[in-house]
Short mmCIF file of N, CA and C in Angstrom, two decimals:
data_model
loop_
_atom_site.label_atom_id
_atom_site.label_comp_id
_atom_site.label_asym_id
_atom_site.label_seq_id
_atom_site.Cartn_x
_atom_site.Cartn_y
_atom_site.Cartn_z
N MET A 1 0.75 -15.61 -9.43
CA MET A 1 1.24 -15.04 -8.00
C MET A 1 1.88 -15.13 -6.86
N ASN A 2 3.00 -15.51 -6.61
CA ASN A 2 3.19 -16.17 -5.27
C ASN A 2 4.00 -15.63 -4.48
N THR A 3 4.14 -14.18 -4.30
CA THR A 3 4.68 -13.81 -3.23
C THR A 3 3.87 -12.36 -2.87
N ILE A 4 3.28 -12.31 -2.39
CA ILE A 4 2.52 -10.66 -1.81
C ILE A 4 3.01 -10.20 -0.93
N ALA A 5 3.34 -8.87 -0.50
CA ALA A 5 3.46 -7.76 0.34
C ALA A 5 2.94 -7.06 0.60
N ILE A 6 2.75 -6.29 2.17
CA ILE A 6 1.66 -5.83 2.52
C ILE A 6 2.36 -4.98 3.11
N ILE A 7 2.43 -3.58 2.99
CA ILE A 7 2.71 -2.45 4.06
C ILE A 7 1.70 -1.62 4.72
N GLY A 8 2.30 -1.47 6.03
CA GLY A 8 0.84 -0.20 6.86
C GLY A 8 2.05 0.50 7.53
N ALA A 9 1.22 1.43 7.76
CA ALA A 9 2.08 2.48 8.20
C ALA A 9 2.41 2.11 10.14
N MET A 10 1.30 1.62 10.16
CA MET A 10 0.99 2.07 12.00
C MET A 10 0.97 0.15 12.28
N PRO A 11 1.37 -0.28 13.62
CA PRO A 11 0.79 -1.43 13.51
C PRO A 11 -0.53 -1.70 13.53
N SER A 12 -1.30 -1.20 14.23
CA SER A 12 -2.99 -1.17 14.29
C SER A 12 -3.54 -1.68 13.20
N GLU A 13 -3.06 -1.03 11.89
CA GLU A 13 -3.40 -1.07 10.27
C GLU A 13 -2.79 -2.46 9.59
N LEU A 14 -2.41 -3.37 10.63
CA LEU A 14 -2.02 -4.39 10.29
C LEU A 14 -1.99 -5.62 11.29
N ALA A 15 -3.03 -5.38 12.48
CA ALA A 15 -3.59 -6.19 13.31
C ALA A 15 -4.00 -7.37 12.82
N ASP A 16 -5.12 -6.83 12.02
CA ASP A 16 -6.65 -7.70 12.17
C ASP A 16 -5.92 -8.71 10.59
N ILE A 17 -4.95 -8.46 9.92
CA ILE A 17 -4.27 -8.65 8.48
C ILE A 17 -3.26 -10.15 9.59
N ARG A 18 -2.58 -9.92 10.65
CA ARG A 18 -1.89 -10.48 11.61
C ARG A 18 -2.20 -11.69 12.49
N ALA A 19 -3.37 -11.25 12.48
CA ALA A 19 -4.47 -12.10 13.43
C ALA A 19 -4.75 -13.28 12.74
N ILE A 20 -5.40 -13.18 11.31
CA ILE A 20 -5.90 -13.95 10.48
C ILE A 20 -5.14 -14.77 9.94
N LEU A 21 -3.12 -14.40 9.57
CA LEU A 21 -2.79 -15.06 9.24
C LEU A 21 -1.79 -15.99 10.02
N GLY A 22 -2.27 -15.86 11.34
CA GLY A 22 -1.82 -16.61 12.05
C GLY A 22 -0.29 -16.66 12.37
N LYS A 23 0.64 -17.35 13.29
CA LYS A 23 1.97 -17.19 14.11
C LYS A 23 2.87 -17.42 12.37
N ALA A 24 3.53 -16.24 12.65
CA ALA A 24 4.70 -16.08 11.48
C ALA A 24 6.14 -16.07 12.04
N GLU A 25 6.66 -16.17 10.81
CA GLU A 25 8.29 -16.30 10.85
C GLU A 25 8.78 -14.73 10.50
N ILE A 26 9.33 -14.17 11.88
CA ILE A 26 9.83 -12.87 11.64
C ILE A 26 11.15 -12.58 11.20
N LYS A 27 11.44 -11.85 10.55
CA LYS A 27 13.25 -11.50 9.99
C LYS A 27 13.12 -10.11 10.27
N ARG A 28 13.87 -9.70 10.37
CA ARG A 28 14.69 -8.16 10.53
C ARG A 28 15.68 -7.40 9.52
N PHE A 29 15.19 -7.07 8.73
CA PHE A 29 16.19 -6.31 7.79
C PHE A 29 16.20 -4.68 7.66
N SER A 30 17.03 -3.90 8.05
CA SER A 30 17.22 -2.68 8.09
C SER A 30 16.39 -1.92 8.70
N GLY A 31 16.10 -2.51 10.66
CA GLY A 31 15.92 -1.80 11.26
C GLY A 31 13.98 -1.92 10.94
N PHE A 32 13.21 -3.09 9.96
CA PHE A 32 12.09 -3.51 10.20
C PHE A 32 11.61 -4.89 10.00
N ASP A 33 10.66 -5.02 10.79
CA ASP A 33 10.38 -6.26 11.13
C ASP A 33 9.18 -6.99 10.17
N PHE A 34 9.67 -7.88 9.42
CA PHE A 34 8.80 -8.79 8.61
C PHE A 34 7.71 -10.04 8.78
N TYR A 35 6.74 -10.03 8.83
CA TYR A 35 6.28 -11.04 9.28
C TYR A 35 5.90 -11.94 7.89
N ILE A 36 6.07 -13.16 8.17
CA ILE A 36 6.10 -13.70 6.85
C ILE A 36 5.62 -15.39 7.09
N ASN A 37 4.27 -15.61 6.82
CA ASN A 37 3.24 -16.36 6.04
C ASN A 37 3.40 -17.30 5.55
N ASP A 38 3.16 -18.66 5.35
CA ASP A 38 2.91 -19.36 3.83
C ASP A 38 1.42 -19.83 4.08
N ILE A 39 0.62 -19.53 2.89
CA ILE A 39 -0.83 -19.32 2.89
C ILE A 39 -1.17 -20.30 1.49
N ASN A 40 -1.81 -21.78 1.63
CA ASN A 40 -1.69 -22.48 0.39
C ASN A 40 -1.05 -21.99 -0.65
N GLY A 41 0.42 -22.51 -0.18
CA GLY A 41 1.37 -22.27 -1.33
C GLY A 41 1.44 -21.18 -2.18
N LYS A 42 1.38 -19.59 -0.75
CA LYS A 42 1.80 -18.58 -1.49
C LYS A 42 1.82 -17.83 -0.33
N THR A 43 3.38 -16.86 -0.55
CA THR A 43 4.15 -16.55 0.85
C THR A 43 3.52 -14.98 0.68
N VAL A 44 3.00 -14.77 1.91
CA VAL A 44 2.60 -13.34 2.37
C VAL A 44 3.80 -13.07 3.53
N ILE A 45 4.00 -11.55 2.83
CA ILE A 45 4.93 -10.68 3.94
C ILE A 45 4.67 -9.52 4.06
N ASN A 46 4.03 -9.26 5.61
CA ASN A 46 3.48 -7.97 6.16
C ASN A 46 4.73 -7.30 6.65
N GLY A 47 4.76 -5.73 6.76
CA GLY A 47 5.79 -5.69 7.67
C GLY A 47 5.13 -3.68 7.75
N CYS A 48 5.34 -3.05 8.67
CA CYS A 48 5.09 -1.42 9.45
C CYS A 48 6.02 -0.53 9.10
N CYS A 49 5.81 0.21 8.18
CA CYS A 49 6.84 0.92 7.20
C CYS A 49 6.84 2.34 8.53
N GLY A 50 6.03 2.73 8.94
CA GLY A 50 6.20 3.80 9.51
C GLY A 50 5.07 5.13 8.85
N ILE A 51 5.16 6.00 9.33
CA ILE A 51 4.50 6.87 8.91
C ILE A 51 5.53 8.11 8.41
N ALA A 52 4.94 8.39 6.91
CA ALA A 52 5.62 9.47 6.09
C ALA A 52 6.38 8.30 5.12
N LYS A 53 5.99 9.24 3.84
CA LYS A 53 6.93 8.73 2.43
C LYS A 53 7.97 8.09 2.31
N VAL A 54 9.02 8.57 3.00
CA VAL A 54 10.34 7.99 3.06
C VAL A 54 10.22 6.75 3.78
N ASN A 55 9.49 6.69 4.94
CA ASN A 55 9.68 5.46 5.29
C ASN A 55 8.94 4.17 4.80
N ALA A 56 7.64 4.58 4.14
CA ALA A 56 7.02 3.95 3.40
C ALA A 56 8.07 3.39 1.96
N ALA A 57 8.77 4.34 1.52
CA ALA A 57 9.30 3.87 0.12
C ALA A 57 10.71 3.06 0.70
N LEU A 58 11.33 3.55 2.06
CA LEU A 58 12.05 3.08 2.36
C LEU A 58 11.75 1.19 2.46
N CYS A 59 11.08 0.95 3.29
CA CYS A 59 10.53 -0.39 3.74
C CYS A 59 9.86 -1.25 2.89
N THR A 60 9.63 -0.36 1.49
CA THR A 60 8.92 -1.45 0.59
C THR A 60 10.06 -1.91 -0.40
N GLN A 61 10.97 -0.74 -0.57
CA GLN A 61 12.49 -1.14 -1.50
C GLN A 61 13.66 -2.03 -0.44
N VAL A 62 13.21 -2.76 0.61
CA VAL A 62 13.75 -3.53 1.43
C VAL A 62 12.99 -5.14 1.36
N MET A 63 11.41 -4.63 1.20
CA MET A 63 11.07 -5.95 1.53
C MET A 63 11.56 -6.70 -0.37
N ILE A 64 11.15 -5.28 -1.40
CA ILE A 64 11.52 -6.05 -2.79
C ILE A 64 13.11 -6.54 -2.34
N ASP A 65 14.08 -6.10 -2.03
CA ASP A 65 15.38 -6.69 -2.33
C ASP A 65 15.55 -7.58 -1.66
N ASN A 66 14.21 -8.45 -0.43
CA ASN A 66 15.15 -9.29 0.30
C ASN A 66 13.85 -9.96 0.22
N PHE A 67 12.59 -10.03 -0.32
CA PHE A 67 11.70 -11.25 -0.52
C PHE A 67 11.19 -11.54 -2.29
N HIS A 68 11.44 -10.24 -3.07
CA HIS A 68 10.98 -9.97 -4.30
C HIS A 68 9.58 -10.81 -4.88
N PRO A 69 8.84 -9.54 -3.83
CA PRO A 69 7.59 -10.02 -4.30
C PRO A 69 6.72 -9.46 -5.67
N ASP A 70 5.71 -10.74 -5.97
CA ASP A 70 4.90 -9.94 -7.17
C ASP A 70 4.12 -8.95 -7.20
N CYS A 71 3.97 -8.84 -5.85
CA CYS A 71 2.58 -7.39 -6.05
C CYS A 71 3.22 -6.45 -4.74
N VAL A 72 3.12 -5.42 -3.97
CA VAL A 72 2.95 -4.69 -2.89
C VAL A 72 1.98 -4.28 -2.90
N ILE A 73 1.22 -4.58 -1.68
CA ILE A 73 -0.12 -3.88 -1.27
C ILE A 73 0.36 -2.66 -0.21
N ASN A 74 -0.50 -1.62 -0.23
CA ASN A 74 -0.18 -0.45 0.87
C ASN A 74 -1.28 -0.75 1.38
N THR A 75 -1.67 -1.18 2.57
CA THR A 75 -2.68 -1.04 3.30
C THR A 75 -3.06 -0.28 4.91
N GLY A 76 -4.29 0.54 4.87
CA GLY A 76 -4.18 1.78 5.92
C GLY A 76 -5.24 2.69 6.34
N ILE A 77 -5.26 3.36 7.13
CA ILE A 77 -6.45 4.05 7.11
C ILE A 77 -6.26 5.30 6.57
N ALA A 78 -6.96 6.06 6.25
CA ALA A 78 -6.84 7.33 5.51
C ALA A 78 -8.30 7.96 5.31
N GLY A 79 -8.23 9.32 5.29
CA GLY A 79 -9.69 10.17 5.64
C GLY A 79 -9.60 10.20 3.38
N GLY A 80 -11.06 10.79 3.12
CA GLY A 80 -11.00 11.13 1.86
C GLY A 80 -12.31 12.21 1.58
N MET A 81 -12.59 12.25 0.36
CA MET A 81 -13.40 13.11 0.22
C MET A 81 -14.77 13.27 -0.35
N ASN A 82 -14.62 11.54 -0.78
CA ASN A 82 -16.10 11.34 -1.47
C ASN A 82 -17.05 11.02 -0.48
N SER A 83 -18.22 11.70 -0.27
CA SER A 83 -19.16 11.34 0.72
C SER A 83 -19.41 9.87 0.89
N ALA A 84 -19.73 9.06 -0.07
CA ALA A 84 -19.90 7.79 -0.20
C ALA A 84 -19.64 6.88 0.32
N VAL A 85 -18.13 6.95 0.40
CA VAL A 85 -17.39 5.94 1.09
C VAL A 85 -17.03 5.95 2.56
N LYS A 86 -17.70 5.39 3.14
CA LYS A 86 -17.67 5.17 5.10
C LYS A 86 -16.74 4.44 5.27
N VAL A 87 -16.42 4.41 6.49
CA VAL A 87 -15.59 3.46 7.52
C VAL A 87 -15.56 2.19 7.27
N CYS A 88 -14.59 1.67 7.03
CA CYS A 88 -14.37 0.24 6.93
C CYS A 88 -14.79 0.05 5.02
N ASP A 89 -15.14 0.78 4.57
CA ASP A 89 -15.49 0.59 3.10
C ASP A 89 -13.53 0.48 2.76
N ILE A 90 -13.30 -0.02 1.20
CA ILE A 90 -11.91 -0.14 0.68
C ILE A 90 -12.24 0.66 -0.66
N VAL A 91 -11.21 1.38 -0.77
CA VAL A 91 -10.69 2.29 -1.82
C VAL A 91 -9.82 2.08 -2.38
N ILE A 92 -10.14 1.20 -3.97
CA ILE A 92 -9.01 0.36 -4.66
C ILE A 92 -8.46 1.88 -5.64
N SER A 93 -7.34 2.04 -5.61
CA SER A 93 -6.25 2.79 -6.56
C SER A 93 -6.24 2.42 -7.66
N THR A 94 -6.90 3.78 -8.29
CA THR A 94 -6.58 3.73 -9.98
C THR A 94 -5.46 4.47 -9.97
N GLU A 95 -5.03 5.58 -9.47
CA GLU A 95 -3.93 6.10 -9.46
C GLU A 95 -3.26 6.75 -8.20
N VAL A 96 -2.10 7.06 -8.32
CA VAL A 96 -1.63 7.54 -6.81
C VAL A 96 -0.72 8.92 -7.31
N LEU A 97 -0.62 9.48 -6.48
CA LEU A 97 0.35 11.04 -6.91
C LEU A 97 0.61 11.93 -5.85
N PRO A 98 1.22 12.57 -5.35
CA PRO A 98 1.81 12.88 -3.85
C PRO A 98 0.25 14.26 -4.31
N HIS A 99 0.17 14.62 -2.89
CA HIS A 99 -0.71 16.01 -2.92
C HIS A 99 0.27 17.37 -2.23
N ASP A 100 1.66 16.69 -2.07
CA ASP A 100 2.32 18.23 -1.49
C ASP A 100 3.61 18.50 -2.06
N LEU A 101 3.42 18.10 -3.58
CA LEU A 101 4.52 18.62 -4.29
C LEU A 101 3.79 19.04 -5.59
N ASP A 102 4.62 20.06 -6.48
CA ASP A 102 4.43 20.47 -7.67
C ASP A 102 4.59 19.28 -8.37
N LEU A 103 3.60 18.63 -9.48
CA LEU A 103 3.77 17.50 -10.05
C LEU A 103 4.89 17.73 -11.30
N HIS A 104 4.57 18.98 -11.33
CA HIS A 104 5.95 19.26 -12.59
C HIS A 104 7.50 18.98 -12.14
N PHE A 105 7.95 18.58 -10.94
CA PHE A 105 9.02 18.34 -10.59
C PHE A 105 9.12 16.81 -10.81
N LEU A 106 7.78 16.13 -10.66
CA LEU A 106 8.17 14.94 -10.93
C LEU A 106 7.81 14.46 -12.49
N LYS A 107 7.37 15.38 -13.19
CA LYS A 107 7.26 15.50 -14.64
C LYS A 107 8.83 15.60 -15.18
N ASP A 108 9.17 16.47 -14.94
CA ASP A 108 10.14 17.27 -15.99
C ASP A 108 11.53 16.79 -15.69
N TYR A 109 11.61 15.80 -14.59
CA TYR A 109 12.62 15.06 -14.05
C TYR A 109 12.93 13.55 -13.56
N PRO A 110 13.35 12.84 -13.73
CA PRO A 110 13.30 11.42 -13.33
C PRO A 110 11.91 11.30 -12.27
N PRO A 111 11.16 9.97 -12.67
CA PRO A 111 11.13 9.39 -13.67
C PRO A 111 10.26 9.54 -14.56
N TYR A 112 10.16 10.99 -14.32
CA TYR A 112 9.39 11.96 -15.68
C TYR A 112 7.94 11.36 -15.46
N CYS A 113 7.15 10.80 -14.37
CA CYS A 113 5.83 10.80 -14.59
C CYS A 113 5.46 11.33 -13.06
N GLY A 114 4.21 11.88 -13.24
CA GLY A 114 3.73 12.48 -11.87
C GLY A 114 2.40 11.50 -11.41
N ILE A 115 1.95 11.24 -11.97
CA ILE A 115 0.58 10.42 -11.65
C ILE A 115 0.92 8.74 -12.02
N PHE A 116 1.13 7.77 -10.95
CA PHE A 116 1.51 6.67 -10.90
C PHE A 116 0.18 5.52 -11.23
N LYS A 117 -0.12 5.00 -12.31
CA LYS A 117 -1.06 4.36 -12.66
C LYS A 117 -1.09 2.86 -11.74
N ALA A 118 -2.27 2.60 -11.31
CA ALA A 118 -2.28 1.26 -10.61
C ALA A 118 -2.77 -0.09 -12.14
N ASP A 119 -2.32 -1.46 -11.26
CA ASP A 119 -2.41 -2.18 -12.12
C ASP A 119 -3.71 -3.19 -12.46
N GLY A 120 -4.20 -3.07 -13.78
CA GLY A 120 -5.49 -3.21 -14.30
C GLY A 120 -5.78 -4.65 -13.23
N VAL A 121 -5.25 -5.78 -13.57
CA VAL A 121 -5.40 -6.74 -13.03
C VAL A 121 -5.80 -6.74 -11.44
N LEU A 122 -4.75 -6.16 -10.61
CA LEU A 122 -5.00 -6.12 -8.94
C LEU A 122 -5.91 -5.44 -8.57
N MET A 123 -6.46 -4.16 -9.84
CA MET A 123 -7.61 -3.60 -9.22
C MET A 123 -8.38 -4.73 -9.50
N ASP A 124 -8.59 -5.14 -10.38
CA ASP A 124 -10.20 -6.11 -10.75
C ASP A 124 -9.98 -7.45 -9.75
N THR A 125 -8.81 -8.10 -9.15
CA THR A 125 -8.78 -8.92 -8.18
C THR A 125 -8.98 -8.12 -6.90
N ALA A 126 -8.64 -7.03 -6.34
CA ALA A 126 -8.93 -6.43 -5.80
C ALA A 126 -10.86 -6.46 -5.34
N GLU A 127 -11.29 -5.67 -6.52
CA GLU A 127 -12.49 -5.91 -6.74
C GLU A 127 -13.62 -6.88 -6.23
N LYS A 128 -13.34 -7.72 -6.78
CA LYS A 128 -13.56 -9.16 -6.89
C LYS A 128 -13.45 -9.61 -5.45
N VAL A 129 -12.71 -9.53 -4.90
CA VAL A 129 -12.44 -10.51 -3.49
C VAL A 129 -13.57 -9.28 -2.71
N CYS A 130 -13.53 -8.28 -2.71
CA CYS A 130 -14.16 -7.69 -1.79
C CYS A 130 -15.81 -7.78 -1.93
N GLY A 131 -16.01 -8.27 -3.33
CA GLY A 131 -17.33 -8.21 -3.63
C GLY A 131 -17.79 -9.51 -2.97
N GLU A 132 -16.64 -10.74 -2.84
CA GLU A 132 -16.77 -12.17 -2.35
C GLU A 132 -17.25 -12.18 -1.30
N PHE A 133 -16.64 -11.12 -0.37
CA PHE A 133 -16.88 -10.86 1.10
C PHE A 133 -18.02 -9.85 1.53
N GLY A 134 -18.58 -9.50 0.80
CA GLY A 134 -19.53 -8.49 1.07
C GLY A 134 -19.22 -6.95 1.35
N ILE A 135 -17.80 -6.83 1.07
CA ILE A 135 -17.19 -5.25 1.21
C ILE A 135 -17.56 -4.55 0.16
N ASN A 136 -18.09 -3.23 0.76
CA ASN A 136 -17.77 -2.07 -0.45
C ASN A 136 -16.92 -1.51 -0.75
N SER A 137 -16.33 -1.35 -1.99
CA SER A 137 -15.40 -1.06 -2.52
C SER A 137 -15.53 -0.10 -3.24
N PHE A 138 -14.57 0.77 -3.64
CA PHE A 138 -14.55 1.78 -4.72
C PHE A 138 -13.13 1.80 -5.17
N ARG A 139 -13.26 2.48 -6.64
CA ARG A 139 -12.41 2.74 -7.55
C ARG A 139 -11.78 4.30 -7.35
N GLY A 140 -10.40 4.86 -6.98
CA GLY A 140 -10.70 6.38 -7.33
C GLY A 140 -8.90 6.60 -6.76
N ARG A 141 -8.82 7.59 -7.32
CA ARG A 141 -7.55 8.17 -7.31
C ARG A 141 -7.01 8.34 -5.65
N ILE A 142 -5.79 7.97 -5.43
CA ILE A 142 -5.10 8.11 -4.02
C ILE A 142 -4.75 9.00 -3.99
N VAL A 143 -4.48 9.94 -3.01
CA VAL A 143 -2.77 11.01 -2.95
C VAL A 143 -2.44 10.63 -1.88
N SER A 144 -0.93 10.96 -1.55
CA SER A 144 -0.34 10.74 -0.52
C SER A 144 0.41 12.24 -0.13
N GLY A 145 0.97 12.27 1.24
CA GLY A 145 1.75 13.15 1.38
C GLY A 145 2.35 13.58 3.05
N ASP A 146 2.99 14.08 3.10
CA ASP A 146 3.61 14.31 4.45
C ASP A 146 2.77 15.13 5.26
N ALA A 147 2.07 15.90 4.35
CA ALA A 147 1.14 16.72 5.56
C ALA A 147 -0.38 16.37 5.70
N PHE A 148 -1.10 16.31 6.68
CA PHE A 148 -2.46 16.20 7.06
C PHE A 148 -3.39 17.10 6.87
N ILE A 149 -4.63 16.52 5.86
CA ILE A 149 -5.28 17.73 5.18
C ILE A 149 -6.56 17.60 6.35
N THR A 150 -6.86 19.18 6.28
CA THR A 150 -8.08 18.80 7.48
C THR A 150 -9.06 19.52 6.55
N SER A 151 -9.36 20.35 5.51
CA SER A 151 -10.40 20.95 4.58
C SER A 151 -10.60 20.58 3.61
N THR A 152 -11.55 20.29 2.96
CA THR A 152 -11.89 20.12 1.68
C THR A 152 -11.27 21.32 0.74
N GLU A 153 -11.11 22.73 1.23
CA GLU A 153 -10.05 23.36 0.43
C GLU A 153 -8.95 22.99 -0.04
#
């Protein structure tokens, strides 16, 4: 893996990453600023996509078109329903799907898939890195949508 792309919805979700990576070259494409760092022979690009699925999709596609990353990592703040997961723990996605759309629309029309499975190598790598740094991690399903959920019902 030579090029890693990271997106976050809000600047605060990328602040620590940018602080650790240090001074970056900044390139602007399609209204998004992309911070580019070279770390130990790897290129790490991060960009703030803004809130909502359309912004995330657009920013990700712009990153792919311009930087051709080997993987894209979505980072950020989220809620959850597993009471074992605490603030600052990491949830490693096993799969992702929308929570605000009837899945038959995705299964019955292109791309004919409603649940998108995560890459096993990336899951294992994330879990290994969390362990090396003493960070609690969990594997689980990630759901996303444009409506904020405030109840377990």
